[in-house]
mmCIF file with all atom_site columns, C-alpha atoms in Angstrom:
data_model
loop_
_atom_site.group_PDB
_atom_site.id
_atom_site.type_symbol
_atom_site.label_atom_id
_atom_site.label_alt_id
_atom_site.label_comp_id
_atom_site.label_asym_id
_atom_site.label_entity_id
_atom_site.label_seq_id
_atom_site.pdbx_PDB_ins_code
_atom_site.Cartn_x
_atom_site.Cartn_y
_atom_site.Cartn_z
_atom_site.occupancy
_atom_site.B_iso_or_equiv
_atom_site.pdbx_formal_charge
_atom_site.auth_seq_id
_atom_site.auth_comp_id
_atom_site.auth_asym_id
_atom_site.auth_atom_id
_atom_site.pdbx_PDB_model_num
ATOM 1  C CA . UNK A 1 1  ? 17.591 10.395  -15.219 1.00 0.00 ? 8  UNK A CA 1
ATOM 2  C CA . UNK A 1 2  ? 17.115 11.067  -12.038 1.00 0.00 ? 9  UNK A CA 1
ATOM 3  C CA . UNK A 1 3  ? 15.477 8.452   -9.721  1.00 0.00 ? 10 UNK A CA 1
ATOM 4  C CA . UNK A 1 4  ? 12.585 9.345   -9.218  1.00 0.00 ? 11 UNK A CA 1
ATOM 5  C CA . UNK A 1 5  ? 11.502 8.202   -5.351  1.00 0.00 ? 12 UNK A CA 1
ATOM 6  C CA . UNK A 1 6  ? 14.927 10.313  -4.377  1.00 0.00 ? 13 UNK A CA 1
ATOM 7  C CA . UNK A 1 7  ? 13.415 13.835  -5.934  1.00 0.00 ? 14 UNK A CA 1
ATOM 8  C CA . UNK A 1 8  ? 9.715  12.915  -4.537  1.00 0.00 ? 15 UNK A CA 1
ATOM 9  C CA . UNK A 1 9  ? 7.609  14.769  -2.838  1.00 0.00 ? 16 UNK A CA 1
ATOM 10 C CA . UNK A 1 10 ? 6.593  13.569  1.219   1.00 0.00 ? 17 UNK A CA 1
ATOM 11 C CA . UNK A 1 11 ? 6.882  14.511  5.059   1.00 0.00 ? 18 UNK A CA 1
ATOM 12 C CA . UNK A 1 12 ? 7.048  11.673  6.912   1.00 0.00 ? 19 UNK A CA 1
ATOM 13 C CA . UNK A 1 13 ? 7.532  11.740  11.242  1.00 0.00 ? 20 UNK A CA 1
ATOM 14 C CA . UNK A 1 14 ? 10.585 9.755   11.878  1.00 0.00 ? 21 UNK A CA 1
ATOM 15 C CA . UNK A 1 15 ? 9.114  6.921   12.343  1.00 0.00 ? 22 UNK A CA 1
ATOM 16 C CA . UNK A 1 16 ? 6.685  6.429   9.390   1.00 0.00 ? 23 UNK A CA 1
ATOM 17 C CA . UNK A 1 17 ? 9.917  7.014   8.030   1.00 0.00 ? 24 UNK A CA 1
ATOM 18 C CA . UNK A 1 18 ? 11.505 3.854   9.497   1.00 0.00 ? 25 UNK A CA 1
ATOM 19 C CA . UNK A 1 19 ? 8.174  2.610   9.214   1.00 0.00 ? 26 UNK A CA 1
ATOM 20 C CA . UNK A 1 20 ? 8.778  2.914   4.932   1.00 0.00 ? 27 UNK A CA 1
ATOM 21 C CA . UNK A 1 21 ? 12.657 1.965   5.463   1.00 0.00 ? 28 UNK A CA 1
ATOM 22 C CA . UNK A 1 22 ? 11.761 -1.196  7.203   1.00 0.00 ? 29 UNK A CA 1
ATOM 23 C CA . UNK A 1 23 ? 9.536  -2.203  5.102   1.00 0.00 ? 30 UNK A CA 1
ATOM 24 C CA . UNK A 1 24 ? 11.379 -0.886  1.970   1.00 0.00 ? 31 UNK A CA 1
ATOM 25 C CA . UNK A 1 25 ? 14.174 -3.557  3.617   1.00 0.00 ? 32 UNK A CA 1
ATOM 26 C CA . UNK A 1 26 ? 11.632 -6.440  2.519   1.00 0.00 ? 33 UNK A CA 1
ATOM 27 C CA . UNK A 1 27 ? 11.300 -6.514  -1.168  1.00 0.00 ? 34 UNK A CA 1
ATOM 28 C CA . UNK A 1 28 ? 14.038 -8.348  -2.753  1.00 0.00 ? 35 UNK A CA 1
ATOM 29 C CA . UNK A 1 29 ? 14.173 -7.732  -6.651  1.00 0.00 ? 36 UNK A CA 1
ATOM 30 C CA . UNK A 1 30 ? 13.136 -10.984 -7.396  1.00 0.00 ? 37 UNK A CA 1
ATOM 31 C CA . UNK A 1 31 ? 9.789  -10.631 -6.138  1.00 0.00 ? 38 UNK A CA 1
ATOM 32 C CA . UNK A 1 32 ? 6.642  -10.202 -8.721  1.00 0.00 ? 39 UNK A CA 1
ATOM 33 C CA . UNK A 1 33 ? 5.100  -7.078  -8.950  1.00 0.00 ? 40 UNK A CA 1
ATOM 34 C CA . UNK A 1 34 ? 2.543  -6.531  -6.724  1.00 0.00 ? 41 UNK A CA 1
ATOM 35 C CA . UNK A 1 35 ? 4.347  -8.860  -3.585  1.00 0.00 ? 42 UNK A CA 1
ATOM 36 C CA . UNK A 1 36 ? 2.045  -9.321  -0.051  1.00 0.00 ? 43 UNK A CA 1
ATOM 37 C CA . UNK A 1 37 ? 4.472  -8.686  2.716   1.00 0.00 ? 44 UNK A CA 1
ATOM 38 C CA . UNK A 1 38 ? 3.711  -9.639  6.019   1.00 0.00 ? 45 UNK A CA 1
ATOM 39 C CA . UNK A 1 39 ? 5.281  -8.098  8.799   1.00 0.00 ? 46 UNK A CA 1
ATOM 40 C CA . UNK A 1 40 ? 6.331  -9.107  12.528  1.00 0.00 ? 47 UNK A CA 1
ATOM 41 C CA . UNK A 1 41 ? 5.216  -6.544  14.699  1.00 0.00 ? 48 UNK A CA 1
ATOM 42 C CA . UNK A 1 42 ? 7.728  -7.527  17.567  1.00 0.00 ? 49 UNK A CA 1
ATOM 43 C CA . UNK A 1 43 ? 10.322 -7.755  14.499  1.00 0.00 ? 50 UNK A CA 1
ATOM 44 C CA . UNK A 1 44 ? 9.160  -3.769  13.593  1.00 0.00 ? 51 UNK A CA 1
ATOM 45 C CA . UNK A 1 45 ? 8.811  -2.486  17.254  1.00 0.00 ? 52 UNK A CA 1
ATOM 46 C CA . UNK A 1 46 ? 12.611 -3.520  17.311  1.00 0.00 ? 53 UNK A CA 1
ATOM 47 C CA . UNK A 1 47 ? 13.647 -1.190  14.796  1.00 0.00 ? 54 UNK A CA 1
ATOM 48 C CA . UNK A 1 48 ? 11.514 2.060   15.462  1.00 0.00 ? 55 UNK A CA 1
ATOM 49 C CA . UNK A 1 49 ? 13.144 1.237   19.470  1.00 0.00 ? 56 UNK A CA 1
ATOM 50 C CA . UNK A 1 50 ? 9.338  1.185   21.262  1.00 0.00 ? 57 UNK A CA 1
ATOM 51 C CA . UNK A 1 51 ? 9.634  -1.638  24.512  1.00 0.00 ? 58 UNK A CA 1
ATOM 52 C CA . UNK A 1 52 ? 5.902  -0.496  26.176  1.00 0.00 ? 59 UNK A CA 1
ATOM 53 C CA . UNK A 1 53 ? 2.922  -2.416  25.496  1.00 0.00 ? 60 UNK A CA 1
ATOM 54 C CA . UNK A 1 54 ? 1.972  0.303   23.232  1.00 0.00 ? 61 UNK A CA 1
ATOM 55 C CA . UNK A 1 55 ? 3.282  -0.813  20.090  1.00 0.00 ? 62 UNK A CA 1
ATOM 56 C CA . UNK A 1 56 ? 0.089  -2.014  18.683  1.00 0.00 ? 63 UNK A CA 1
ATOM 57 C CA . UNK A 1 57 ? -1.341 1.014   19.024  1.00 0.00 ? 64 UNK A CA 1
ATOM 58 C CA . UNK A 1 58 ? 1.776  2.892   18.033  1.00 0.00 ? 65 UNK A CA 1
ATOM 59 C CA . UNK A 1 59 ? 1.810  1.447   14.921  1.00 0.00 ? 66 UNK A CA 1
ATOM 60 C CA . UNK A 1 60 ? -1.514 1.387   14.016  1.00 0.00 ? 67 UNK A CA 1
ATOM 61 C CA . UNK A 1 61 ? -1.688 5.211   14.633  1.00 0.00 ? 68 UNK A CA 1
ATOM 62 C CA . UNK A 1 62 ? 1.124  5.595   12.193  1.00 0.00 ? 69 UNK A CA 1
ATOM 63 C CA . UNK A 1 63 ? 0.446  2.771   9.868   1.00 0.00 ? 70 UNK A CA 1
ATOM 64 C CA . UNK A 1 64 ? -3.270 5.047   9.248   1.00 0.00 ? 71 UNK A CA 1
ATOM 65 C CA . UNK A 1 65 ? -1.316 8.125   8.542   1.00 0.00 ? 72 UNK A CA 1
ATOM 66 C CA . UNK A 1 66 ? 0.776  6.395   6.163   1.00 0.00 ? 73 UNK A CA 1
ATOM 67 C CA . UNK A 1 67 ? -1.491 5.326   3.702   1.00 0.00 ? 74 UNK A CA 1
ATOM 68 C CA . UNK A 1 68 ? -2.944 9.327   3.952   1.00 0.00 ? 75 UNK A CA 1
ATOM 69 C CA . UNK A 1 69 ? -0.027 9.952   2.751   1.00 0.00 ? 76 UNK A CA 1
ATOM 70 C CA . UNK A 1 70 ? 0.523  9.555   -0.630  1.00 0.00 ? 77 UNK A CA 1
ATOM 71 C CA . UNK A 1 71 ? 4.026  9.728   -2.911  1.00 0.00 ? 78 UNK A CA 1
ATOM 72 C CA . UNK A 1 72 ? 3.632  12.801  -5.244  1.00 0.00 ? 79 UNK A CA 1
ATOM 73 C CA . UNK A 1 73 ? 5.657  12.549  -8.520  1.00 0.00 ? 80 UNK A CA 1
ATOM 74 C CA . UNK A 1 74 ? 6.046  14.271  -10.753 1.00 0.00 ? 81 UNK A CA 1
ATOM 75 C CA . UNK A 1 75 ? 5.612  13.612  -14.052 1.00 0.00 ? 82 UNK A CA 1
ATOM 76 C CA . UNK A 1 76 ? 5.462  16.278  -17.756 1.00 0.00 ? 83 UNK A CA 1
ATOM 77 C CA . UNK A 1 77 ? 1.932  16.368  -17.344 1.00 0.00 ? 84 UNK A CA 1
ATOM 78 C CA . UNK A 1 78 ? 1.307  17.115  -14.049 1.00 0.00 ? 85 UNK A CA 1
ATOM 79 C CA . UNK A 1 79 ? 1.495  15.229  -10.976 1.00 0.00 ? 86 UNK A CA 1
ATOM 80 C CA . UNK A 1 80 ? 1.044  11.375  -9.825  1.00 0.00 ? 87 UNK A CA 1
ATOM 81 C CA . UNK A 1 81 ? -0.075 10.294  -6.751  1.00 0.00 ? 88 UNK A CA 1
ATOM 82 C CA . UNK A 1 82 ? 1.042  6.841   -4.696  1.00 0.00 ? 89 UNK A CA 1
ATOM 83 C CA . UNK A 1 83 ? 0.675  5.018   -1.627  1.00 0.00 ? 90 UNK A CA 1
ATOM 84 C CA . UNK A 1 84 ? 3.193  3.773   -0.596  1.00 0.00 ? 91 UNK A CA 1
ATOM 85 C CA . UNK A 1 85 ? 0.443  1.253   1.144   1.00 0.00 ? 92 UNK A CA 1
ATOM 86 C CA . UNK A 1 86 ? -1.705 -0.469  -0.462  1.00 0.00 ? 93 UNK A CA 1
ATOM 87 C CA . UNK A 1 87 ? -3.270 -1.731  3.127   1.00 0.00 ? 94 UNK A CA 1
ATOM 88 C CA . UNK A 1 88 ? -2.239 -2.026  6.655   1.00 0.00 ? 95 UNK A CA 1
ATOM 89 C CA . UNK A 1 89 ? -4.104 -4.278  9.156   1.00 0.00 ? 96 UNK A CA 1
#
């Protein structure tokens, strides 16, 4: 059976893709379900290569857009839509 995350449909900007990859890299095998992850803007800015003062605005814009784009996975009885983020602040 194919990995549903790999075969799912989604479309992100380069920055949004880097944010998602950064967040996924924080997940550990021993984590409980619904673990809250907190990250430092400084660390995310480094990953994104943003060095000017626009980092807070840029992250807010990009995470807001991610919140509007569900992960869509095909299921036998229709598509399943799941949010990438529960919330962003």
